[in-house]
Coordinates of C-alpha atoms in Angstrom, one line a residue:
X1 CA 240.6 43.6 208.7
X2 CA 239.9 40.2 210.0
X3 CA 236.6 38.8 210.0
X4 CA 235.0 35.3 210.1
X5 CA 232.5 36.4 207.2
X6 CA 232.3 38.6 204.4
X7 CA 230.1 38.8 201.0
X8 CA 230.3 37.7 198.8
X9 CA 232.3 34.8 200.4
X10 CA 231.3 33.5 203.7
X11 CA 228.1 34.2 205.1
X12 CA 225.8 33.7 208.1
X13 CA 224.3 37.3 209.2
X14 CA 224.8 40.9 209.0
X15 CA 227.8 40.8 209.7
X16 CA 229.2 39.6 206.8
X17 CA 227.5 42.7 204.9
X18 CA 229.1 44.9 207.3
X19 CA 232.6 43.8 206.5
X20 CA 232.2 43.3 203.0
X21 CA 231.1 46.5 202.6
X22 CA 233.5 48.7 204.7
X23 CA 236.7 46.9 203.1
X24 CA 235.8 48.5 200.0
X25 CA 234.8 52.2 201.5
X26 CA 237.6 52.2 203.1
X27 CA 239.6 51.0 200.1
X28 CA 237.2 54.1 198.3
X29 CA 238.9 56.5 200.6
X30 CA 242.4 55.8 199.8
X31 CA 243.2 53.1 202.2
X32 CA 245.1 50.2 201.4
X33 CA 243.2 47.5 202.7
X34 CA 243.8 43.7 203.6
X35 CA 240.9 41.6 204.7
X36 CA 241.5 37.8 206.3
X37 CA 238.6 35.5 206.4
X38 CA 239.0 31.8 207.3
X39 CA 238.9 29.6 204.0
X40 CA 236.0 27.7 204.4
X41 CA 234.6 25.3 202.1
X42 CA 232.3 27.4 200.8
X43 CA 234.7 30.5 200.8
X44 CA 237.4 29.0 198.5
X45 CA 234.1 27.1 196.2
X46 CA 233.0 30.5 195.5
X47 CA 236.1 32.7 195.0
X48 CA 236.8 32.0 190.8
X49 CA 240.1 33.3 191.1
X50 CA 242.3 31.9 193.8
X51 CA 246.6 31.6 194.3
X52 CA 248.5 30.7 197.2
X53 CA 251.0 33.4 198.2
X54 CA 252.2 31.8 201.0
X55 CA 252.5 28.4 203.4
X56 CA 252.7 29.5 207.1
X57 CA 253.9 27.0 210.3
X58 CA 251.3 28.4 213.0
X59 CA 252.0 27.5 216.5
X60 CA 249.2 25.8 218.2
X61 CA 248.5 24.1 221.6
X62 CA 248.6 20.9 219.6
X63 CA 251.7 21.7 217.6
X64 CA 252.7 23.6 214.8
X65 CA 250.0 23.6 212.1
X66 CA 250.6 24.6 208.7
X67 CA 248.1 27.0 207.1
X68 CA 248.1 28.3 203.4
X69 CA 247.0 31.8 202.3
X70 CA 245.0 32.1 199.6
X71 CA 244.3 35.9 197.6
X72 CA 241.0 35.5 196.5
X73 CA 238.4 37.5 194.3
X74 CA 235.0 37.3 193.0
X75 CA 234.0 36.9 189.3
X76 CA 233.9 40.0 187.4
X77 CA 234.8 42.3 190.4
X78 CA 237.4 45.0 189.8
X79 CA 239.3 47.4 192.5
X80 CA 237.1 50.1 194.2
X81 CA 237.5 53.5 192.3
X82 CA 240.1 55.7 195.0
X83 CA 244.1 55.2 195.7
X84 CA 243.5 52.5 197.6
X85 CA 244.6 48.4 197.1
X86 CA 242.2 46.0 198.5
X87 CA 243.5 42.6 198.6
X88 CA 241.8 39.3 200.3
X89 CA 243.2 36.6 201.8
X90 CA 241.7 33.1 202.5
X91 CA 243.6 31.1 205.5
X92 CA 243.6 27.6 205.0
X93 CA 243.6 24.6 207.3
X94 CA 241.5 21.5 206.2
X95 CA 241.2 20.3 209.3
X96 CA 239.8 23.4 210.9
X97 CA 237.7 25.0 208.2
X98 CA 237.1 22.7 205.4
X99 CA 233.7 21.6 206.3
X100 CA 229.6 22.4 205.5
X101 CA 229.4 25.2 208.3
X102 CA 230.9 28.2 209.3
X103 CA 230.1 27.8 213.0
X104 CA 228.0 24.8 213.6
X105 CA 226.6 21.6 211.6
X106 CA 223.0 20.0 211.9
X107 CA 222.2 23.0 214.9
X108 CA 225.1 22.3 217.1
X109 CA 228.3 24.3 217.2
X110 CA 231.3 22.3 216.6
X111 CA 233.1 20.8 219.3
X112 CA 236.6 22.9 218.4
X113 CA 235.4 26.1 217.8
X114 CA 238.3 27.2 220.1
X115 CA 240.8 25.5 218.9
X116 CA 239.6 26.8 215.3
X117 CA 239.1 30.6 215.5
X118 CA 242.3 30.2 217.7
X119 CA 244.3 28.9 214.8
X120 CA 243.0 31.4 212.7
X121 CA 244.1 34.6 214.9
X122 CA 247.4 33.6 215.1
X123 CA 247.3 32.7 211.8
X124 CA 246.4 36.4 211.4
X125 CA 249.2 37.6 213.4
X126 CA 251.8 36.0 211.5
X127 CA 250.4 36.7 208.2
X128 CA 250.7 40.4 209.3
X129 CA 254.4 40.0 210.1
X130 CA 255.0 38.0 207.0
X131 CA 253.8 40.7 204.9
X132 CA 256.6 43.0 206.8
X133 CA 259.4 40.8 206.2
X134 CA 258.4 40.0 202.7
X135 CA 256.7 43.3 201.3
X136 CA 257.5 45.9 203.9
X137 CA 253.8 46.3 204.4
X138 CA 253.0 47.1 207.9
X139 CA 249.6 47.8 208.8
X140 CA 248.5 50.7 211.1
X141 CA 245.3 49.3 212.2
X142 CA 243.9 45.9 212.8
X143 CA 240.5 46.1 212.6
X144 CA 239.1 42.7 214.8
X145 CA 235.1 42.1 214.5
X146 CA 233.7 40.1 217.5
X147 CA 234.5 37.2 219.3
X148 CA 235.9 35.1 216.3
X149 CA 238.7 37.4 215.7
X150 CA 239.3 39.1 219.5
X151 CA 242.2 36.7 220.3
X152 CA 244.4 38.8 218.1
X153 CA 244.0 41.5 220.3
X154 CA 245.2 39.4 223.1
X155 CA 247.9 37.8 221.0
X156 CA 249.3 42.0 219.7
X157 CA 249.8 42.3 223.4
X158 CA 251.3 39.0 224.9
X159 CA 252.7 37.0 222.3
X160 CA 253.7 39.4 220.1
X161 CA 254.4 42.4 222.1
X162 CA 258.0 42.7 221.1
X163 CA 258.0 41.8 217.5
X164 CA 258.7 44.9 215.8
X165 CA 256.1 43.7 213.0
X166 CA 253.6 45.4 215.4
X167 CA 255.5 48.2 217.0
X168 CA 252.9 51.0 215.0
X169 CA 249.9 49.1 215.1
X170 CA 246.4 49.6 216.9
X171 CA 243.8 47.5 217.3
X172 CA 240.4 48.3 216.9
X173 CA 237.4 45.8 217.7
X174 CA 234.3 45.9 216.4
X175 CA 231.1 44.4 218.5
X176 CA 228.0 43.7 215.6
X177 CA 226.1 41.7 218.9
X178 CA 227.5 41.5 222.4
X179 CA 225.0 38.5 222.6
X180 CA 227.3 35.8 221.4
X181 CA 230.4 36.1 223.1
X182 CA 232.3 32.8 222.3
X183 CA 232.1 31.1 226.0
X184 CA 234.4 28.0 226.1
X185 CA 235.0 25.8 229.6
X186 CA 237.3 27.8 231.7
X187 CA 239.5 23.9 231.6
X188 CA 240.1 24.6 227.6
X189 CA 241.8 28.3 228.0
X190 CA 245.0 26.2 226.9
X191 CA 244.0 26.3 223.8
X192 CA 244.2 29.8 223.2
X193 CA 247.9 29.5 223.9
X194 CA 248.2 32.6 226.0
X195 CA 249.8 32.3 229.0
X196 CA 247.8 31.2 232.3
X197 CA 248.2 34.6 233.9
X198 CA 245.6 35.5 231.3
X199 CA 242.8 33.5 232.9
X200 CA 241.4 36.0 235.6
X201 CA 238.8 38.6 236.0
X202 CA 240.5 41.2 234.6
X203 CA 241.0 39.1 231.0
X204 CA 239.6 36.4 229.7
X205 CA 238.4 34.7 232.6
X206 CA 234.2 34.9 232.6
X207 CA 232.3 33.5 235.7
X208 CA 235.0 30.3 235.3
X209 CA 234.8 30.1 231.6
X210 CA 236.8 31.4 229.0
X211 CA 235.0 34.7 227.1
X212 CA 237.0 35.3 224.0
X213 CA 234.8 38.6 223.7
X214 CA 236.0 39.8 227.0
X215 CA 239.6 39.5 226.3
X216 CA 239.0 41.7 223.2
X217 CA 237.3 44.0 224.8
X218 CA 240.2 44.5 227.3
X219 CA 242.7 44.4 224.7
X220 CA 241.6 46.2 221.7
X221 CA 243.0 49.9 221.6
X222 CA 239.7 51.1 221.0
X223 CA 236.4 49.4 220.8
X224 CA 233.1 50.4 218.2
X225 CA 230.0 49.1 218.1
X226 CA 227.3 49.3 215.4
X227 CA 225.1 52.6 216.9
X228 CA 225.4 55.5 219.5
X229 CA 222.4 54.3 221.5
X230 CA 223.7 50.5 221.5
X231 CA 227.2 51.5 223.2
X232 CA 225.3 53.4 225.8
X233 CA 222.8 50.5 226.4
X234 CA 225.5 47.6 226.6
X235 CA 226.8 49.3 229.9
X236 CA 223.9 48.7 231.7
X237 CA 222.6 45.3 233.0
X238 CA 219.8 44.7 230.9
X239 CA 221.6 44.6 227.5
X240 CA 225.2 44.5 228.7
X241 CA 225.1 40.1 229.0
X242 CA 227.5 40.0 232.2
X243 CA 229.7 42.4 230.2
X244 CA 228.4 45.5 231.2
X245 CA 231.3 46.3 234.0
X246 CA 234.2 45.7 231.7
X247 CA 232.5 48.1 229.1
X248 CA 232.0 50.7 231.8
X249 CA 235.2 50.8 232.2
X250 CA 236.3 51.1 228.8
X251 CA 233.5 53.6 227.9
X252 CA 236.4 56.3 227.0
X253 CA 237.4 54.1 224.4
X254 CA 234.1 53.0 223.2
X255 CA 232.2 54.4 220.3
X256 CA 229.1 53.5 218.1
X257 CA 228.9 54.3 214.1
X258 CA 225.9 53.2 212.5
X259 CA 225.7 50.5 209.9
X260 CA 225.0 51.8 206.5
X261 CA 223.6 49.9 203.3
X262 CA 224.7 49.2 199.7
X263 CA 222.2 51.0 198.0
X264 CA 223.3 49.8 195.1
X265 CA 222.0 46.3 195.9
X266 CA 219.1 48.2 197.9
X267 CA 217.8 51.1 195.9
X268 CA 214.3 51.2 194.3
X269 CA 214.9 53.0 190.9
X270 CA 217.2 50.1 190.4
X271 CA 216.5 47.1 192.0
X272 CA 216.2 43.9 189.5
X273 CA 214.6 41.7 192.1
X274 CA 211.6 44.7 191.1
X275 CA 209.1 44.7 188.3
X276 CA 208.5 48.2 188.5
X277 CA 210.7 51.2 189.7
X278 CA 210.2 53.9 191.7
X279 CA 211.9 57.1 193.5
X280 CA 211.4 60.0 195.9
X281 CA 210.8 61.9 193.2
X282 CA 207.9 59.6 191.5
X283 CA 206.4 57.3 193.8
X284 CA 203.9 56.1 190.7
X285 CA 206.2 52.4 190.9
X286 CA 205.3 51.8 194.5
X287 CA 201.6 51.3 194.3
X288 CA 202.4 48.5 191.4
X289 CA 204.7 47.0 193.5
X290 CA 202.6 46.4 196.0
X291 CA 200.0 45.1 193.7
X292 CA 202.3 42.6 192.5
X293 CA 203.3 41.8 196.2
X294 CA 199.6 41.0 197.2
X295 CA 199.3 38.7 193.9
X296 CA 203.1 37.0 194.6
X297 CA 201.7 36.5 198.6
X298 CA 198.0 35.7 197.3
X299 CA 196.5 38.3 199.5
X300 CA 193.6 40.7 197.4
X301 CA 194.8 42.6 195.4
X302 CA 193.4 46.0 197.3
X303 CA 194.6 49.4 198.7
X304 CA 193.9 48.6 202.4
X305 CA 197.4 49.3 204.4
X306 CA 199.7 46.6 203.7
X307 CA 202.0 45.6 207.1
X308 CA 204.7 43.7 206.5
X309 CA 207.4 41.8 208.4
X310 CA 210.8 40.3 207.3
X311 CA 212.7 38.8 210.6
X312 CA 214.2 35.7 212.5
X313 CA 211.4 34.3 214.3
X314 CA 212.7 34.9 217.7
X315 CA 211.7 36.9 220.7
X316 CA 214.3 39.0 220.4
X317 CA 212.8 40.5 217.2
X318 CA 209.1 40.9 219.3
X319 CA 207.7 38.2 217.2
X320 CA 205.6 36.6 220.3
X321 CA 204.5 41.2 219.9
X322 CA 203.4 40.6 216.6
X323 CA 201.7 37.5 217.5
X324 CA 200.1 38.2 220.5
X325 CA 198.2 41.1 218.3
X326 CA 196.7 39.0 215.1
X327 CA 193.5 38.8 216.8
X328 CA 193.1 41.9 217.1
X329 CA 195.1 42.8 213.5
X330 CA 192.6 40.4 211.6
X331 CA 189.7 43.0 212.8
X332 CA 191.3 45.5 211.0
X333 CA 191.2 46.8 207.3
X334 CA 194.8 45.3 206.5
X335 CA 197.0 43.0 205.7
X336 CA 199.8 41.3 206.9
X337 CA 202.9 40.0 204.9
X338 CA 205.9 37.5 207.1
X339 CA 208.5 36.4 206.0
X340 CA 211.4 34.3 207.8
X341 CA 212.2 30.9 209.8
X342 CA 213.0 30.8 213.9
X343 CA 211.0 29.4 216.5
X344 CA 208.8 26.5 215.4
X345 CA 206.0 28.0 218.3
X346 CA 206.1 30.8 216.1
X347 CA 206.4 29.1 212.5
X348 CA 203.2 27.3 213.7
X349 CA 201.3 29.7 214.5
X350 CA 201.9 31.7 211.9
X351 CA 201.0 29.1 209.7
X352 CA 198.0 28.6 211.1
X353 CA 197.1 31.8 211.2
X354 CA 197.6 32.4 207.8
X355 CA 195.6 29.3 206.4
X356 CA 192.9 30.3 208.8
X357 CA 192.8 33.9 207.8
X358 CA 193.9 33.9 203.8
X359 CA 192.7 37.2 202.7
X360 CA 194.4 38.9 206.0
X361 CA 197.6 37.7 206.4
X362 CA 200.5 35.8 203.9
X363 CA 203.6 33.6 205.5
X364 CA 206.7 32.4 203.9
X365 CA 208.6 30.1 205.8
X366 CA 211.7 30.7 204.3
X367 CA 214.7 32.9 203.5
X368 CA 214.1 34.8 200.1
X369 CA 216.1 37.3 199.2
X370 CA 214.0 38.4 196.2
X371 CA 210.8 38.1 198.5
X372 CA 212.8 40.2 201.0
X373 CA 213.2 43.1 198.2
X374 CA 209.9 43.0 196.8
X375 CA 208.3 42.8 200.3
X376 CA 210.2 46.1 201.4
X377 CA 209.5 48.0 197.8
X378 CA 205.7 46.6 197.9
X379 CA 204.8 47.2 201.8
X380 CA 203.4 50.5 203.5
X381 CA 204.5 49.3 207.0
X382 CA 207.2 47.3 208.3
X383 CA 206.9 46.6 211.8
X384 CA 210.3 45.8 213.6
X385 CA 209.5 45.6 217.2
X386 CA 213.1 44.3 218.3
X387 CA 213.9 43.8 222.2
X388 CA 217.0 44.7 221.2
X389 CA 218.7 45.7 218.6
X390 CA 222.7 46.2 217.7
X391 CA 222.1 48.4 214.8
X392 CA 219.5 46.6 212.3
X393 CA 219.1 46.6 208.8
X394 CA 215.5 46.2 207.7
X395 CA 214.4 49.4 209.2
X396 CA 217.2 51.4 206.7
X397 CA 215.8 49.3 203.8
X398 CA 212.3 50.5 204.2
X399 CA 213.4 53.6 205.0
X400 CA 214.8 53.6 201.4
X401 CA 212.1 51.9 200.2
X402 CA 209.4 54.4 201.7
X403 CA 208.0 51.8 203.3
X404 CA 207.3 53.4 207.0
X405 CA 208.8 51.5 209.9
X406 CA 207.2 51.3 213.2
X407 CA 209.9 50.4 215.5
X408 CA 210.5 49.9 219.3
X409 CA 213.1 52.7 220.7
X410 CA 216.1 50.5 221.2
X411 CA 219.9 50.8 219.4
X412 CA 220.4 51.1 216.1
X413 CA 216.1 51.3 215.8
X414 CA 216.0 54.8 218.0
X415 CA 219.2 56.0 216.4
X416 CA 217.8 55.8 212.5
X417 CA 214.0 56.4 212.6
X418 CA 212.4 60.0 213.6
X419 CA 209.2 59.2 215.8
X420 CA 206.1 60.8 214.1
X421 CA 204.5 64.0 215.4
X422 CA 202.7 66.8 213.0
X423 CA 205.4 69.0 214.2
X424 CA 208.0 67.2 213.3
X425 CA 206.1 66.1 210.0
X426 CA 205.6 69.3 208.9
X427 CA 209.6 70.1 209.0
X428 CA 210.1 66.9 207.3
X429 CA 211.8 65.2 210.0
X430 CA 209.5 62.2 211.0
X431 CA 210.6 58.9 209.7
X432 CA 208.7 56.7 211.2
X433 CA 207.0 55.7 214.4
X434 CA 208.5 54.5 217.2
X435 CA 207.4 53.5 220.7
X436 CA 209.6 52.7 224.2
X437 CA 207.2 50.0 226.0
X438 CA 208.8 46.0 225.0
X439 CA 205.0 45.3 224.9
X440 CA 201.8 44.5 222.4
X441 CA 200.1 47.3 223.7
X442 CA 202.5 49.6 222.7
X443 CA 203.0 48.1 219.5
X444 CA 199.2 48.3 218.9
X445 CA 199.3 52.1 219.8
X446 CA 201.9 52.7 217.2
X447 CA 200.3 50.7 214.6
X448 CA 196.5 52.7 215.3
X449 CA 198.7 55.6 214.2
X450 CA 199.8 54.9 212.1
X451 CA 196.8 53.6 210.3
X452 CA 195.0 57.2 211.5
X453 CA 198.0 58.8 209.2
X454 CA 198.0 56.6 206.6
X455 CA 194.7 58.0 206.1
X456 CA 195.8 61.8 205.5
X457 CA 197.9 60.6 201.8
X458 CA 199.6 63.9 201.7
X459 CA 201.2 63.7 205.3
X460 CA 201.9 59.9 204.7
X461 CA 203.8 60.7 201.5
X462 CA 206.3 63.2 203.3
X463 CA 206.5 61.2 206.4
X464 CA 207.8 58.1 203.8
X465 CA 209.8 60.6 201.5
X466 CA 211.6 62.0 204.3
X467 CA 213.0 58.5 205.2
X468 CA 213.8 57.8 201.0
X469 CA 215.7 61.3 201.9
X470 CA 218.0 60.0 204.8
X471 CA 221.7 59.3 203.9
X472 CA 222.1 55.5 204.8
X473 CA 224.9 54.2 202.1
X474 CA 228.2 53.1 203.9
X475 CA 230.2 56.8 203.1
X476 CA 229.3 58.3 206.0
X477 CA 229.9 55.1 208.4
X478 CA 233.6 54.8 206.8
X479 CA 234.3 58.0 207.2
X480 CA 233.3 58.0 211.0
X481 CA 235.8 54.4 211.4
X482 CA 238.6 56.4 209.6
X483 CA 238.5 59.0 211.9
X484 CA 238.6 57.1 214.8
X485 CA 241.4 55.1 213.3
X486 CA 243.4 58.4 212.5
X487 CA 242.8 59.4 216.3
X488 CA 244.0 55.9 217.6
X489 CA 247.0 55.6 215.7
X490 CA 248.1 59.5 217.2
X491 CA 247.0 57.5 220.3
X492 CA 244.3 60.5 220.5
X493 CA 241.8 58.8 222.4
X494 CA 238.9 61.1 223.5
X495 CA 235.7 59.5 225.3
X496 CA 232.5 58.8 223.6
X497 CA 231.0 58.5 220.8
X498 CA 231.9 60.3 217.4
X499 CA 229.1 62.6 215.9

């Protein structure tokens, strides 16, 4: 696996949670696994145990740059019960990675991201064929995730197309958000070192730019993305961000697995960020939890529905949704609990809103992972009202939180929450609530229902324990990659998505 991020190492987003947790699933299952992450600053600060195995000469457009891999490991972690080894490896290069960001610095990217994530594929690549001469460990599959790693897919079928090193192997990409794609001038496709026959339509050329995304995606042996629904809606125009022809045309190759979670980070019989605990089986916890969250918020401390938010402040997420409704939200007998940072239009108003309106609604302008976990075990709703969304991980937390999500009918959201219906309540099926509309009269609908229900306690408490019910942890996701990877490497290839 090669990633730009992984916990407990290097993180920006979901993705790093994603990787982190699928290296040890698939480790779990038997697999031997090796996972490459660039060796940041941060990275090698945190690792407590670190050894270089190896100094590598990397050819670059600039020259041939020597790199250092570091094995790595967290304090007090031990190998993942199963058959399987799971090592970690750290690629050095001070000039490319040993700085404050990941990405970006001050809210600019850096210059040489290129040149960077470049180094570090090839990098990648002859790591891999290291570990062959020097170990006789040859992987099967190289499992790329977005647009930091997709050069390697390029690289296994240009550069490296005859090295033996790679004569089994199969490359599977991984796509967490087709919305960053790594766009670079079209004059800096030097950089990547492939040759200039590579810089056209039908590779990495991208409206005269250079779309490191794109050449994975033409590249990779197969291609996943992080829900069924999502690799259906990135073909078309309105979510497919210029890409939507090349994926169209890969579709046969193309299949979406759903993010799972670690419930044992997420799980409310156990979770210390919690003063009181809770289950599908006794719910007692929940109520105090949600007492305690109106006291840490300073909202009353009183049983009217408590709605609750946890989200970048973008529009992507359908904040400007959420906004649009407080006056009408204020009206009602609830509350309202945000937390997160974003748009200052929408940090401001929020603010405002929330020193206007103290007994209504709570902000926290910040990121709080505590917060986060005592907002999810403490809230009845959680609205998540997302223009789009990949997969998303809030919704599966309150879902294991019984905290009933009210979501718009997009990706990952229409693939993991159960709209509401009595019919569908009754079989213990509904989830949540869910509406199609990208608009705050929709969202209002949902929410008046879900206020209507929350009235009837004994239908709310199914529709809540039916999503505490739902198999989210990362098992079943693992499973799904590892038969897709079994199918690629018998280069069994069947269209669509695995069920």
């Amino acid at each position: 696996m090669a990633s730009s991020e992984a916990v407990p190492f290097a993180k920006t987003g979901g993705l790093a949670d994603v990787v982190g947790a699928l290296a040890v699933e698939f480790c779990r299952l038997g697999h031997d696994v090796n996972l490459l992450i660039p060796g940041y600053r941060q990275l090698l600060a945190a690792a407590s145990h670190r050894k270089e195995v190896a100094r590598l000469v990397v050819p670059t457009v600039s020259g041939m740059a020597k790199v250092g891999i570091h094995e790595i490991s967290a304090g007090g972690e031990s190998q993942p019960a199963g058959a399987g080894r799971l090592r970690i490896f750290a690629i050095s290069h001070d000039a490319s990675f040993d700085r404050a960001g990941l990405y970006q610095e001050g809210g600019a990217d850096y210059p040489d991201n290129l040149e960077r994530f470049s180094l570090f594929c090839r990098a990648v690549m002859e790591w891999l064929v290291f570990l062959g001469e020097h170990e006789s460990w040859y992987a099967d599959i190289l499992h790329l995730h977005d647009w930091q790693t997709a050069l390697c897919a390029a690289y296994q079928k240009t550069l490296y197309q005859t090295t033996s090193a790679f004569k089994n192997l199969r490359t599977i990409l991984t796509v967490h958000n087709l919305g960053y794609q790594g766009l670079f001038p079209g004059k800096s496709f030097p950089t990547t070192g492939l040759p200039v026959q590579y810089f056209g339509p039908k590779h990495l050329e991208f409206y005269g730019s250079v779309n490191l995304l794109k050449g994975g995606l033409v590249f990779s042996d197969a291609l996943t993305t992080v829900s069924p629904t999502y690799s259906r809606e990135i073909q078309t125009k309105e979510f497919g961000f210029g890409l939507e022809g090349v994926l169209e045309e890969r579709k046969g190759v193309l299949h979406g697995i759903v993010n799972g979670i670690d419930d044992s980070l997420w799980n409310p019989a156990t979770d210390p960020h919690l003063r009181y605990h809770y289950s599908v089986e006794d719910l007692s916890g929940k109520a105090r939890c949600k007492s305690d969250l109106q006291k840490e918020v300073g909202l009353p401390q009183q049983s009217v529905p408590l709605l609750s938010v946890i989200a970048r402040l973008t529009s992507q997420k359908g904040i400007d949704l959420i906004v649009a409704l407080l006056p009408e939200l204020i009206e009602l007998d609830l509350q309202l609990v945000v937390l997160g940072t974003g748009d200052q239009m929408y940090e401001r108003t929020l603010t405002e809103w929330a020193e206007r309106y103290p007994k209504k609604i709570a902000f926290r302008q910040a990121f709080d992972e505590g917060l986060a976990h005592r907002i999810e075990a403490g809230a009845d709703l959680f609205l998540m009202p997302s223009r789009y969304e990949p997969c998303g991980l809030s919704q599966l937390y309150s879902l294991r939180y019984g905290t009933v999500p009210i979501v718009r009918k997009t990706g990952g959201l229409a693939d993991t929450v159960c709209n509401y219906a009595p019919v569908a309540a009754k079989a213990k099926r509904s989830t949540g609530f869910v509406f199609v509309d990208s608009s705050s009269e929709s969202l209002l609908a949902s929410i008046m229902l879900a206020l209507e229900v929350y009235r009837d306690k004994a239908e709310w408490r199914g529709i809540a324990t039916a999503g505490m019910r739902q198999e989210l942890n990362w098992q079943q996701s693992a499973a799904k990659y590892i038969q897709l990877f079994h199918s690629v490497s018998r280069k069994e290839q069947q269209p669509g998505n695995l069920s």
